[in-house]
mmCIF file of N, CA and C in Angstrom:
data_model
loop_
_atom_site.group_PDB
_atom_site.id
_atom_site.type_symbol
_atom_site.label_atom_id
_atom_site.label_comp_id
_atom_site.label_asym_id
_atom_site.label_seq_id
_atom_site.Cartn_x
_atom_site.Cartn_y
_atom_site.Cartn_z
ATOM 1 N N MET A 289 -19.596 7.605 6.197
ATOM 2 C CA MET A 289 -18.809 8.340 5.229
ATOM 3 C C MET A 289 -17.817 7.414 4.534
ATOM 4 N N CYS A 290 -17.518 7.746 3.326
ATOM 5 C CA CYS A 290 -16.536 7.009 2.531
ATOM 6 C C CYS A 290 -15.144 7.218 3.111
ATOM 7 N N ILE A 291 -14.303 6.200 2.987
ATOM 8 C CA ILE A 291 -12.932 6.297 3.495
ATOM 9 C C ILE A 291 -12.186 7.466 2.853
ATOM 10 N N ARG A 292 -12.498 7.776 1.601
ATOM 11 C CA ARG A 292 -11.802 8.862 0.917
ATOM 12 C C ARG A 292 -12.181 10.223 1.496
ATOM 13 N N ASP A 293 -13.320 10.317 2.206
ATOM 14 C CA ASP A 293 -13.734 11.568 2.826
ATOM 15 C C ASP A 293 -13.054 11.799 4.169
ATOM 16 N N ARG A 294 -12.276 10.853 4.626
ATOM 17 C CA ARG A 294 -11.700 10.903 5.959
ATOM 18 C C ARG A 294 -10.240 11.338 5.979
ATOM 19 N N ARG A 295 -9.739 11.896 4.898
ATOM 20 C CA ARG A 295 -8.327 12.286 4.838
ATOM 21 C C ARG A 295 -7.956 13.216 5.984
ATOM 22 N N SER A 296 -8.828 14.148 6.305
ATOM 23 C CA SER A 296 -8.505 15.100 7.368
ATOM 24 C C SER A 296 -8.319 14.393 8.712
ATOM 25 N N ARG A 297 -9.012 13.274 8.931
ATOM 26 C CA ARG A 297 -8.855 12.537 10.182
ATOM 27 C C ARG A 297 -7.469 11.898 10.290
ATOM 28 N N LEU A 298 -6.810 11.686 9.164
ATOM 29 C CA LEU A 298 -5.485 11.071 9.200
ATOM 30 C C LEU A 298 -4.444 12.003 9.811
ATOM 31 N N LYS A 299 -4.764 13.286 9.895
ATOM 32 C CA LYS A 299 -3.847 14.222 10.545
ATOM 33 C C LYS A 299 -3.815 13.992 12.051
ATOM 34 N N GLU A 300 -4.810 13.262 12.579
ATOM 35 C CA GLU A 300 -4.897 12.988 14.013
ATOM 36 C C GLU A 300 -4.027 11.810 14.436
ATOM 37 N N VAL A 301 -3.591 10.986 13.497
ATOM 38 C CA VAL A 301 -2.855 9.776 13.869
ATOM 39 C C VAL A 301 -1.376 10.089 14.072
ATOM 40 N N GLU A 302 -0.681 9.195 14.747
ATOM 41 C CA GLU A 302 0.749 9.368 15.007
ATOM 42 C C GLU A 302 1.548 8.721 13.882
ATOM 43 N N TRP A 303 2.364 9.522 13.195
ATOM 44 C CA TRP A 303 3.165 9.049 12.071
ATOM 45 C C TRP A 303 4.597 8.809 12.516
ATOM 46 N N THR A 304 5.179 7.712 12.047
ATOM 47 C CA THR A 304 6.603 7.448 12.277
ATOM 48 C C THR A 304 7.256 7.208 10.921
ATOM 49 N N PRO A 305 8.507 7.631 10.763
ATOM 50 C CA PRO A 305 9.176 7.407 9.472
ATOM 51 C C PRO A 305 9.288 5.914 9.174
ATOM 52 N N LEU A 306 9.118 5.569 7.897
ATOM 53 C CA LEU A 306 9.360 4.190 7.493
ATOM 54 C C LEU A 306 10.836 3.888 7.679
ATOM 55 N N VAL A 307 11.127 2.705 8.118
ATOM 56 C CA VAL A 307 12.514 2.283 8.287
ATOM 57 C C VAL A 307 13.171 2.229 6.916
ATOM 58 N N LYS A 308 14.375 2.770 6.821
ATOM 59 C CA LYS A 308 15.091 2.710 5.546
ATOM 60 C C LYS A 308 15.470 1.268 5.256
ATOM 61 N N VAL A 309 14.831 0.711 4.251
ATOM 62 C CA VAL A 309 15.086 -0.669 3.867
ATOM 63 C C VAL A 309 15.722 -0.664 2.494
ATOM 64 N N ARG A 310 16.876 -1.308 2.383
ATOM 65 C CA ARG A 310 17.500 -1.427 1.064
ATOM 66 C C ARG A 310 16.696 -2.410 0.247
ATOM 67 N N LYS A 311 16.419 -2.045 -0.965
ATOM 68 C CA LYS A 311 15.631 -2.873 -1.868
ATOM 69 C C LYS A 311 16.521 -3.362 -2.997
ATOM 70 N N HIS A 312 16.151 -4.489 -3.596
ATOM 71 C CA HIS A 312 16.917 -5.006 -4.733
ATOM 72 C C HIS A 312 16.937 -3.952 -5.841
ATOM 73 N N GLY A 313 18.103 -3.543 -6.266
ATOM 74 C CA GLY A 313 18.224 -2.585 -7.353
ATOM 75 C C GLY A 313 18.113 -1.142 -6.902
ATOM 76 N N ASP A 314 17.970 -0.900 -5.606
ATOM 77 C CA ASP A 314 17.847 0.458 -5.094
ATOM 78 C C ASP A 314 18.798 0.612 -3.913
ATOM 79 N N PRO A 315 20.028 1.076 -4.153
ATOM 80 C CA PRO A 315 21.018 1.142 -3.083
ATOM 81 C C PRO A 315 20.681 2.160 -1.999
ATOM 82 N N GLN A 316 19.767 3.086 -2.261
ATOM 83 C CA GLN A 316 19.433 4.121 -1.288
ATOM 84 C C GLN A 316 18.445 3.637 -0.224
ATOM 85 N N GLY A 317 17.591 2.679 -0.551
ATOM 86 C CA GLY A 317 16.556 2.246 0.382
ATOM 87 C C GLY A 317 15.393 3.225 0.392
ATOM 88 N N THR A 318 14.479 3.030 1.316
ATOM 89 C CA THR A 318 13.299 3.890 1.414
ATOM 90 C C THR A 318 13.733 5.320 1.720
ATOM 91 N N PRO A 319 13.331 6.289 0.895
ATOM 92 C CA PRO A 319 13.772 7.669 1.119
ATOM 93 C C PRO A 319 13.016 8.338 2.264
ATOM 94 N N ASP A 320 13.562 9.446 2.763
ATOM 95 C CA ASP A 320 12.837 10.258 3.731
ATOM 96 C C ASP A 320 11.550 10.734 3.069
ATOM 97 N N GLY A 321 10.539 11.015 3.881
ATOM 98 C CA GLY A 321 9.272 11.492 3.343
ATOM 99 C C GLY A 321 8.213 10.407 3.236
ATOM 100 N N TRP A 322 8.538 9.200 3.687
ATOM 101 C CA TRP A 322 7.572 8.095 3.755
ATOM 102 C C TRP A 322 7.330 7.789 5.226
ATOM 103 N N TYR A 323 6.045 7.687 5.608
ATOM 104 C CA TYR A 323 5.675 7.478 7.001
ATOM 105 C C TYR A 323 4.644 6.363 7.110
ATOM 106 N N ARG A 324 4.531 5.805 8.312
ATOM 107 C CA ARG A 324 3.546 4.764 8.563
ATOM 108 C C ARG A 324 2.812 5.064 9.862
ATOM 109 N N SER A 325 1.630 4.482 9.977
ATOM 110 C CA SER A 325 0.853 4.571 11.198
ATOM 111 C C SER A 325 0.033 3.299 11.327
ATOM 112 N N ASP A 326 -0.250 2.925 12.560
ATOM 113 C CA ASP A 326 -1.204 1.843 12.754
ATOM 114 C C ASP A 326 -2.548 2.285 12.188
ATOM 115 N N ILE A 327 -3.386 1.328 11.849
ATOM 116 C CA ILE A 327 -4.699 1.666 11.311
ATOM 117 C C ILE A 327 -5.565 2.213 12.446
ATOM 118 N N PRO A 328 -6.131 3.409 12.258
ATOM 119 C CA PRO A 328 -6.954 3.994 13.316
ATOM 120 C C PRO A 328 -8.234 3.175 13.542
ATOM 121 N N ASN A 329 -8.777 3.298 14.719
ATOM 122 C CA ASN A 329 -10.015 2.586 15.064
ATOM 123 C C ASN A 329 -11.236 3.358 14.581
ATOM 124 N N TYR A 330 -11.345 3.511 13.283
ATOM 125 C CA TYR A 330 -12.501 4.153 12.672
ATOM 126 C C TYR A 330 -13.334 3.068 12.008
ATOM 127 N N PRO A 331 -14.644 3.170 12.045
ATOM 128 C CA PRO A 331 -15.498 2.114 11.485
ATOM 129 C C PRO A 331 -15.200 1.775 10.020
ATOM 130 N N GLU A 332 -14.879 2.772 9.213
ATOM 131 C CA GLU A 332 -14.638 2.497 7.801
ATOM 132 C C GLU A 332 -13.397 1.618 7.596
ATOM 133 N N TYR A 333 -12.373 1.779 8.438
ATOM 134 C CA TYR A 333 -11.193 0.931 8.335
ATOM 135 C C TYR A 333 -11.469 -0.458 8.893
ATOM 136 N N GLU A 334 -12.226 -0.525 9.976
ATOM 137 C CA GLU A 334 -12.553 -1.816 10.574
ATOM 138 C C GLU A 334 -13.302 -2.712 9.598
ATOM 139 N N SER A 335 -14.234 -2.145 8.840
ATOM 140 C CA SER A 335 -14.988 -2.962 7.875
ATOM 141 C C SER A 335 -14.086 -3.443 6.737
ATOM 142 N N ILE A 336 -13.158 -2.617 6.307
ATOM 143 C CA ILE A 336 -12.217 -3.034 5.253
ATOM 144 C C ILE A 336 -11.319 -4.146 5.769
ATOM 145 N N MET A 337 -10.795 -3.986 6.976
ATOM 146 C CA MET A 337 -9.900 -4.996 7.523
ATOM 147 C C MET A 337 -10.626 -6.317 7.756
ATOM 148 N N LYS A 338 -11.897 -6.268 8.130
ATOM 149 C CA LYS A 338 -12.674 -7.496 8.287
ATOM 150 C C LYS A 338 -12.801 -8.210 6.952
ATOM 151 N N ARG A 339 -13.048 -7.468 5.896
ATOM 152 C CA ARG A 339 -13.168 -8.061 4.558
ATOM 153 C C ARG A 339 -11.831 -8.654 4.117
ATOM 154 N N VAL A 340 -10.730 -7.956 4.358
ATOM 155 C CA VAL A 340 -9.400 -8.462 4.018
ATOM 156 C C VAL A 340 -9.132 -9.772 4.769
ATOM 157 N N LEU A 341 -9.487 -9.803 6.043
ATOM 158 C CA LEU A 341 -9.305 -11.014 6.840
ATOM 159 C C LEU A 341 -10.155 -12.161 6.293
ATOM 160 N N ASP A 342 -11.390 -11.868 5.888
ATOM 161 C CA ASP A 342 -12.270 -12.887 5.304
ATOM 162 C C ASP A 342 -11.680 -13.472 4.016
ATOM 163 N N ILE A 343 -11.059 -12.641 3.207
ATOM 164 C CA ILE A 343 -10.538 -13.093 1.913
ATOM 165 C C ILE A 343 -9.194 -13.793 2.065
ATOM 166 N N TRP A 344 -8.257 -13.172 2.751
ATOM 167 C CA TRP A 344 -6.881 -13.687 2.777
ATOM 168 C C TRP A 344 -6.459 -14.308 4.110
ATOM 169 N N GLY A 345 -7.269 -14.134 5.152
ATOM 170 C CA GLY A 345 -6.906 -14.699 6.447
ATOM 171 C C GLY A 345 -5.766 -13.961 7.123
ATOM 172 N N ILE A 346 -5.481 -12.754 6.677
ATOM 173 C CA ILE A 346 -4.379 -11.935 7.193
ATOM 174 C C ILE A 346 -4.902 -10.519 7.408
ATOM 175 N N ALA A 347 -4.497 -9.908 8.513
ATOM 176 C CA ALA A 347 -4.931 -8.531 8.767
ATOM 177 C C ALA A 347 -3.797 -7.707 9.360
ATOM 178 N N ASP A 348 -2.626 -7.810 8.776
ATOM 179 C CA ASP A 348 -1.451 -7.062 9.207
ATOM 180 C C ASP A 348 -1.392 -5.775 8.396
ATOM 181 N N GLY A 349 -2.130 -4.753 8.825
ATOM 182 C CA GLY A 349 -2.252 -3.549 8.024
ATOM 183 C C GLY A 349 -1.656 -2.319 8.666
ATOM 184 N N GLU A 350 -1.474 -1.316 7.827
ATOM 185 C CA GLU A 350 -0.960 -0.019 8.267
ATOM 186 C C GLU A 350 -1.393 1.039 7.262
ATOM 187 N N ILE A 351 -1.298 2.289 7.680
ATOM 188 C CA ILE A 351 -1.535 3.414 6.785
ATOM 189 C C ILE A 351 -0.164 3.962 6.404
ATOM 190 N N ILE A 352 0.035 4.204 5.111
ATOM 191 C CA ILE A 352 1.292 4.736 4.595
ATOM 192 C C ILE A 352 1.038 6.153 4.073
ATOM 193 N N LYS A 353 1.957 7.037 4.358
ATOM 194 C CA LYS A 353 1.888 8.419 3.862
ATOM 195 C C LYS A 353 3.143 8.697 3.049
ATOM 196 N N GLN A 354 2.943 9.147 1.812
ATOM 197 C CA GLN A 354 4.036 9.574 0.938
ATOM 198 C C GLN A 354 3.953 11.089 0.830
ATOM 199 N N SER A 355 4.993 11.772 1.252
ATOM 200 C CA SER A 355 5.009 13.233 1.192
ATOM 201 C C SER A 355 5.165 13.717 -0.245
ATOM 202 N N PRO A 356 4.692 14.933 -0.541
ATOM 203 C CA PRO A 356 4.847 15.481 -1.889
ATOM 204 C C PRO A 356 6.312 15.551 -2.307
ATOM 205 N N GLY A 357 6.573 15.285 -3.580
ATOM 206 C CA GLY A 357 7.919 15.402 -4.134
ATOM 207 C C GLY A 357 8.848 14.244 -3.817
ATOM 208 N N VAL A 358 8.358 13.200 -3.159
ATOM 209 C CA VAL A 358 9.195 12.067 -2.764
ATOM 210 C C VAL A 358 8.853 10.869 -3.638
ATOM 211 N N GLU A 359 9.873 10.231 -4.169
ATOM 212 C CA GLU A 359 9.658 9.053 -5.003
ATOM 213 C C GLU A 359 10.561 7.922 -4.535
ATOM 214 N N ILE A 360 10.244 6.718 -4.996
ATOM 215 C CA ILE A 360 11.131 5.570 -4.783
ATOM 216 C C ILE A 360 11.542 5.087 -6.164
ATOM 217 N N PRO A 361 12.849 5.017 -6.444
ATOM 218 C CA PRO A 361 13.323 4.564 -7.755
ATOM 219 C C PRO A 361 12.934 3.104 -8.017
ATOM 220 N N PHE A 362 13.135 2.652 -9.249
ATOM 221 C CA PHE A 362 12.832 1.262 -9.600
ATOM 222 C C PHE A 362 13.547 0.312 -8.653
ATOM 223 N N HIS A 363 12.823 -0.724 -8.223
ATOM 224 C CA HIS A 363 13.349 -1.693 -7.274
ATOM 225 C C HIS A 363 12.447 -2.926 -7.245
ATOM 226 N N ILE A 364 12.890 -3.932 -6.535
ATOM 227 C CA ILE A 364 12.102 -5.120 -6.220
ATOM 228 C C ILE A 364 12.128 -5.257 -4.710
ATOM 229 N N ASP A 365 10.959 -5.426 -4.090
ATOM 230 C CA ASP A 365 10.894 -5.569 -2.637
ATOM 231 C C ASP A 365 11.191 -6.997 -2.222
ATOM 232 N N TYR A 366 11.530 -7.160 -0.966
ATOM 233 C CA TYR A 366 11.834 -8.479 -0.426
ATOM 234 C C TYR A 366 10.578 -9.320 -0.221
ATOM 235 N N LYS A 367 9.460 -8.687 0.048
ATOM 236 C CA LYS A 367 8.205 -9.407 0.286
ATOM 237 C C LYS A 367 7.416 -9.492 -1.017
ATOM 238 N N ASN A 368 6.453 -10.416 -1.060
ATOM 239 C CA ASN A 368 5.795 -10.741 -2.321
ATOM 240 C C ASN A 368 4.616 -9.876 -2.719
ATOM 241 N N VAL A 369 3.658 -9.680 -1.812
ATOM 242 C CA VAL A 369 2.392 -9.087 -2.237
ATOM 243 C C VAL A 369 1.737 -8.323 -1.093
ATOM 244 N N SER A 370 1.006 -7.274 -1.457
ATOM 245 C CA SER A 370 0.198 -6.555 -0.482
ATOM 246 C C SER A 370 -1.101 -6.113 -1.156
ATOM 247 N N PHE A 371 -2.113 -5.909 -0.325
ATOM 248 C CA PHE A 371 -3.360 -5.294 -0.767
ATOM 249 C C PHE A 371 -3.229 -3.825 -0.426
ATOM 250 N N ASN A 372 -3.312 -2.951 -1.430
ATOM 251 C CA ASN A 372 -3.203 -1.510 -1.225
ATOM 252 C C ASN A 372 -4.510 -0.846 -1.607
ATOM 253 N N LEU A 373 -5.000 0.006 -0.727
ATOM 254 C CA LEU A 373 -6.210 0.796 -0.979
ATOM 255 C C LEU A 373 -5.831 2.261 -0.893
ATOM 256 N N LEU A 374 -5.934 2.964 -1.999
ATOM 257 C CA LEU A 374 -5.576 4.379 -2.042
ATOM 258 C C LEU A 374 -6.656 5.185 -1.327
ATOM 259 N N ILE A 375 -6.259 5.894 -0.281
ATOM 260 C CA ILE A 375 -7.194 6.720 0.477
ATOM 261 C C ILE A 375 -7.261 8.116 -0.118
ATOM 262 N N TYR A 376 -6.099 8.665 -0.455
ATOM 263 C CA TYR A 376 -6.047 10.002 -1.041
ATOM 264 C C TYR A 376 -4.775 10.125 -1.863
ATOM 265 N N GLY A 377 -4.884 10.788 -2.992
ATOM 266 C CA GLY A 377 -3.749 10.992 -3.878
ATOM 267 C C GLY A 377 -3.995 10.287 -5.198
ATOM 268 N N LYS A 378 -3.033 10.423 -6.105
ATOM 269 C CA LYS A 378 -3.247 9.842 -7.430
ATOM 270 C C LYS A 378 -1.994 9.271 -8.067
ATOM 271 N N SER A 379 -0.926 9.196 -7.329
ATOM 272 C CA SER A 379 0.326 8.692 -7.876
ATOM 273 C C SER A 379 0.197 7.203 -8.197
ATOM 274 N N PRO A 380 0.509 6.807 -9.415
ATOM 275 C CA PRO A 380 0.390 5.391 -9.773
ATOM 276 C C PRO A 380 1.605 4.583 -9.310
ATOM 277 N N ILE A 381 1.522 3.288 -9.497
ATOM 278 C CA ILE A 381 2.694 2.421 -9.443
ATOM 279 C C ILE A 381 3.112 2.237 -10.893
ATOM 280 N N ILE A 382 4.400 2.287 -11.166
ATOM 281 C CA ILE A 382 4.883 2.040 -12.520
ATOM 282 C C ILE A 382 5.695 0.757 -12.493
ATOM 283 N N TYR A 383 5.196 -0.261 -13.187
ATOM 284 C CA TYR A 383 5.918 -1.527 -13.306
ATOM 285 C C TYR A 383 6.777 -1.469 -14.561
ATOM 286 N N GLU A 384 8.003 -1.926 -14.455
ATOM 287 C CA GLU A 384 8.914 -1.891 -15.590
ATOM 288 C C GLU A 384 8.339 -2.642 -16.793
ATOM 289 N N GLU A 385 7.687 -3.778 -16.561
ATOM 290 C CA GLU A 385 7.194 -4.613 -17.655
ATOM 291 C C GLU A 385 5.908 -4.095 -18.301
ATOM 292 N N ILE A 386 5.034 -3.403 -17.525
ATOM 293 C CA ILE A 386 3.717 -3.034 -18.081
ATOM 294 C C ILE A 386 3.415 -1.546 -18.060
ATOM 295 N N GLY A 387 4.211 -0.757 -17.370
ATOM 296 C CA GLY A 387 3.989 0.678 -17.345
ATOM 297 C C GLY A 387 3.151 1.129 -16.157
ATOM 298 N N LYS A 388 2.506 2.301 -16.319
ATOM 299 C CA LYS A 388 1.746 2.923 -15.234
ATOM 300 C C LYS A 388 0.476 2.135 -14.926
ATOM 301 N N VAL A 389 0.222 1.988 -13.642
ATOM 302 C CA VAL A 389 -1.023 1.380 -13.179
ATOM 303 C C VAL A 389 -1.654 2.358 -12.196
ATOM 304 N N HIS A 390 -2.738 3.001 -12.632
ATOM 305 C CA HIS A 390 -3.512 3.877 -11.755
ATOM 306 C C HIS A 390 -4.536 2.995 -11.058
ATOM 307 N N TYR A 391 -4.723 3.186 -9.780
ATOM 308 C CA TYR A 391 -5.607 2.289 -9.042
ATOM 309 C C TYR A 391 -6.308 2.992 -7.892
ATOM 310 N N HIS A 392 -7.415 2.388 -7.482
ATOM 311 C CA HIS A 392 -8.046 2.731 -6.211
ATOM 312 C C HIS A 392 -7.675 1.649 -5.195
ATOM 313 N N CYS A 393 -7.750 0.383 -5.636
ATOM 314 C CA CYS A 393 -7.219 -0.706 -4.818
ATOM 315 C C CYS A 393 -6.523 -1.694 -5.752
ATOM 316 N N ILE A 394 -5.506 -2.364 -5.207
ATOM 317 C CA ILE A 394 -4.660 -3.213 -6.043
ATOM 318 C C ILE A 394 -4.027 -4.313 -5.194
ATOM 319 N N LEU A 395 -3.845 -5.462 -5.803
ATOM 320 C CA LEU A 395 -2.931 -6.458 -5.254
ATOM 321 C C LEU A 395 -1.581 -6.112 -5.862
ATOM 322 N N HIS A 396 -0.708 -5.585 -5.057
ATOM 323 C CA HIS A 396 0.583 -5.082 -5.547
ATOM 324 C C HIS A 396 1.609 -6.208 -5.514
ATOM 325 N N ASN A 397 2.128 -6.554 -6.683
ATOM 326 C CA ASN A 397 3.118 -7.610 -6.831
ATOM 327 C C ASN A 397 4.507 -7.015 -6.614
ATOM 328 N N HIS A 398 5.016 -7.168 -5.391
ATOM 329 C CA HIS A 398 6.305 -6.581 -5.020
ATOM 330 C C HIS A 398 7.486 -7.248 -5.707
ATOM 331 N N SER A 399 7.285 -8.441 -6.241
ATOM 332 C CA SER A 399 8.404 -9.162 -6.865
ATOM 333 C C SER A 399 8.673 -8.702 -8.292
ATOM 334 N N LYS A 400 7.851 -7.811 -8.810
ATOM 335 C CA LYS A 400 8.074 -7.220 -10.133
ATOM 336 C C LYS A 400 8.730 -5.856 -9.949
ATOM 337 N N ARG A 401 9.710 -5.570 -10.773
ATOM 338 C CA ARG A 401 10.439 -4.297 -10.683
ATOM 339 C C ARG A 401 9.464 -3.139 -10.901
ATOM 340 N N HIS A 402 9.473 -2.183 -9.949
ATOM 341 C CA HIS A 402 8.509 -1.084 -9.990
ATOM 342 C C HIS A 402 9.093 0.162 -9.329
ATOM 343 N N THR A 403 8.430 1.285 -9.579
ATOM 344 C CA THR A 403 8.793 2.554 -8.970
ATOM 345 C C THR A 403 7.521 3.232 -8.481
ATOM 346 N N ILE A 404 7.666 4.079 -7.482
ATOM 347 C CA ILE A 404 6.565 4.902 -6.989
ATOM 348 C C ILE A 404 6.962 6.349 -7.266
ATOM 349 N N PRO A 405 6.321 6.981 -8.270
ATOM 350 C CA PRO A 405 6.703 8.356 -8.601
ATOM 351 C C PRO A 405 6.239 9.350 -7.538
ATOM 352 N N SER A 406 6.789 10.537 -7.600
ATOM 353 C CA SER A 406 6.394 11.581 -6.656
ATOM 354 C C SER A 406 5.001 12.097 -7.008
ATOM 355 N N SER A 407 4.421 12.769 -6.055
ATOM 356 C CA SER A 407 3.096 13.360 -6.211
ATOM 357 C C SER A 407 3.185 14.812 -5.761
ATOM 358 N N ASP A 408 2.206 15.625 -6.134
ATOM 359 C CA ASP A 408 2.227 17.026 -5.707
ATOM 360 C C ASP A 408 1.438 17.249 -4.412
ATOM 361 N N VAL A 409 0.834 16.185 -3.876
ATOM 362 C CA VAL A 409 0.099 16.247 -2.604
ATOM 363 C C VAL A 409 0.461 15.019 -1.768
ATOM 364 N N ASP A 410 0.155 15.074 -0.473
ATOM 365 C CA ASP A 410 0.324 13.881 0.346
ATOM 366 C C ASP A 410 -0.495 12.750 -0.255
ATOM 367 N N ARG A 411 0.071 11.563 -0.249
ATOM 368 C CA ARG A 411 -0.615 10.375 -0.763
ATOM 369 C C ARG A 411 -0.743 9.405 0.408
ATOM 370 N N TYR A 412 -1.976 8.965 0.667
ATOM 371 C CA TYR A 412 -2.245 8.055 1.770
ATOM 372 C C TYR A 412 -2.783 6.751 1.215
ATOM 373 N N LEU A 413 -2.308 5.641 1.760
ATOM 374 C CA LEU A 413 -2.875 4.361 1.372
ATOM 375 C C LEU A 413 -2.909 3.419 2.559
ATOM 376 N N LEU A 414 -3.905 2.565 2.539
ATOM 377 C CA LEU A 414 -3.991 1.480 3.499
ATOM 378 C C LEU A 414 -3.283 0.309 2.856
ATOM 379 N N ARG A 415 -2.314 -0.257 3.565
ATOM 380 C CA ARG A 415 -1.543 -1.376 3.024
ATOM 381 C C ARG A 415 -1.655 -2.560 3.971
ATOM 382 N N VAL A 416 -1.994 -3.709 3.399
ATOM 383 C CA VAL A 416 -2.028 -4.951 4.169
ATOM 384 C C VAL A 416 -1.025 -5.900 3.546
ATOM 385 N N ARG A 417 -0.013 -6.236 4.304
ATOM 386 C CA ARG A 417 0.981 -7.195 3.828
ATOM 387 C C ARG A 417 0.353 -8.583 3.846
ATOM 388 N N LEU A 418 0.423 -9.272 2.742
ATOM 389 C CA LEU A 418 -0.191 -10.595 2.630
ATOM 390 C C LEU A 418 0.848 -11.707 2.696
ATOM 391 N N TYR A 419 1.975 -11.461 3.369
ATOM 392 C CA TYR A 419 3.010 -12.468 3.511
ATOM 393 C C TYR A 419 2.484 -13.518 4.485
ATOM 394 N N PRO A 420 2.746 -14.751 4.271
ATOM 395 C CA PRO A 420 3.727 -15.344 3.377
ATOM 396 C C PRO A 420 3.162 -15.730 2.006
ATOM 397 N N LEU A 421 1.989 -15.224 1.642
ATOM 398 C CA LEU A 421 1.411 -15.587 0.353
ATOM 399 C C LEU A 421 2.253 -15.066 -0.802
ATOM 400 N N THR A 422 2.256 -15.802 -1.895
ATOM 401 C CA THR A 422 2.816 -15.302 -3.141
ATOM 402 C C THR A 422 1.735 -14.485 -3.831
ATOM 403 N N PHE A 423 2.120 -13.725 -4.831
ATOM 404 C CA PHE A 423 1.145 -12.959 -5.596
ATOM 405 C C PHE A 423 0.096 -13.893 -6.205
ATOM 406 N N GLU A 424 0.546 -15.000 -6.781
ATOM 407 C CA GLU A 424 -0.367 -15.951 -7.420
ATOM 408 C C GLU A 424 -1.344 -16.537 -6.412
ATOM 409 N N ASP A 425 -0.878 -16.890 -5.213
ATOM 410 C CA ASP A 425 -1.764 -17.416 -4.170
ATOM 411 C C ASP A 425 -2.779 -16.375 -3.716
ATOM 412 N N ALA A 426 -2.353 -15.116 -3.597
ATOM 413 C CA ALA A 426 -3.263 -14.042 -3.186
ATOM 414 C C ALA A 426 -4.368 -13.847 -4.217
ATOM 415 N N VAL A 427 -4.012 -13.905 -5.507
ATOM 416 C CA VAL A 427 -5.019 -13.774 -6.569
ATOM 417 C C VAL A 427 -6.006 -14.945 -6.506
ATOM 418 N N LYS A 428 -5.496 -16.172 -6.344
ATOM 419 C CA LYS A 428 -6.371 -17.346 -6.265
ATOM 420 C C LYS A 428 -7.338 -17.249 -5.091
ATOM 421 N N ARG A 429 -6.850 -16.836 -3.936
ATOM 422 C CA ARG A 429 -7.734 -16.694 -2.772
ATOM 423 C C ARG A 429 -8.803 -15.643 -3.029
ATOM 424 N N TYR A 430 -8.422 -14.541 -3.652
ATOM 425 C CA TYR A 430 -9.390 -13.494 -3.954
ATOM 426 C C TYR A 430 -10.485 -14.043 -4.867
ATOM 427 N N ILE A 431 -10.101 -14.709 -5.931
ATOM 428 C CA ILE A 431 -11.080 -15.257 -6.869
ATOM 429 C C ILE A 431 -11.959 -16.322 -6.191
ATOM 430 N N ASN A 432 -11.354 -17.207 -5.425
ATOM 431 C CA ASN A 432 -12.108 -18.271 -4.768
ATOM 432 C C ASN A 432 -13.081 -17.744 -3.725
ATOM 433 N N ARG A 433 -12.746 -16.670 -3.047
ATOM 434 C CA ARG A 433 -13.590 -16.189 -1.962
ATOM 435 C C ARG A 433 -14.567 -15.097 -2.393
ATOM 436 N N THR A 434 -14.330 -14.475 -3.548
ATOM 437 C CA THR A 434 -15.238 -13.401 -3.991
ATOM 438 C C THR A 434 -15.993 -13.755 -5.259
ATOM 439 N N GLY A 435 -15.472 -14.722 -6.030
ATOM 440 C CA GLY A 435 -16.106 -15.074 -7.286
ATOM 441 C C GLY A 435 -15.752 -14.139 -8.432
ATOM 442 N N ASP A 436 -14.923 -13.114 -8.162
ATOM 443 C CA ASP A 436 -14.526 -12.176 -9.241
ATOM 444 C C ASP A 436 -13.369 -12.728 -10.045
#
């Protein structure tokens, strides 16, 4: 089954609130309504994580849940880049410089000022932090290892 068909299985995992982290330009930090979980041991996630490890040599991943009606104002994160795979939901990332970016998967450049708008449903994504890589290094590795 496709990872997007497995949303109901995510109700089985243990969710913990994201730690409130103050971000550059956002004095409030991560708002309530954001949760994280370790990546479940489901075959569809294991194959994705293997591919991420093959490309970037890093497999520090988690599942993120954004509750309905919760947003994060414009900010810059302390870390540089992550690979995000949208499992369920449709809320885009809005970068100050380029506007809305709707995605299924993305190399998210945390060093660019951005906001995460609210959604009317739970939004789930698989996030792999690619630190200590820079955004530019992550793009180069992707191109070199996939040919895209």
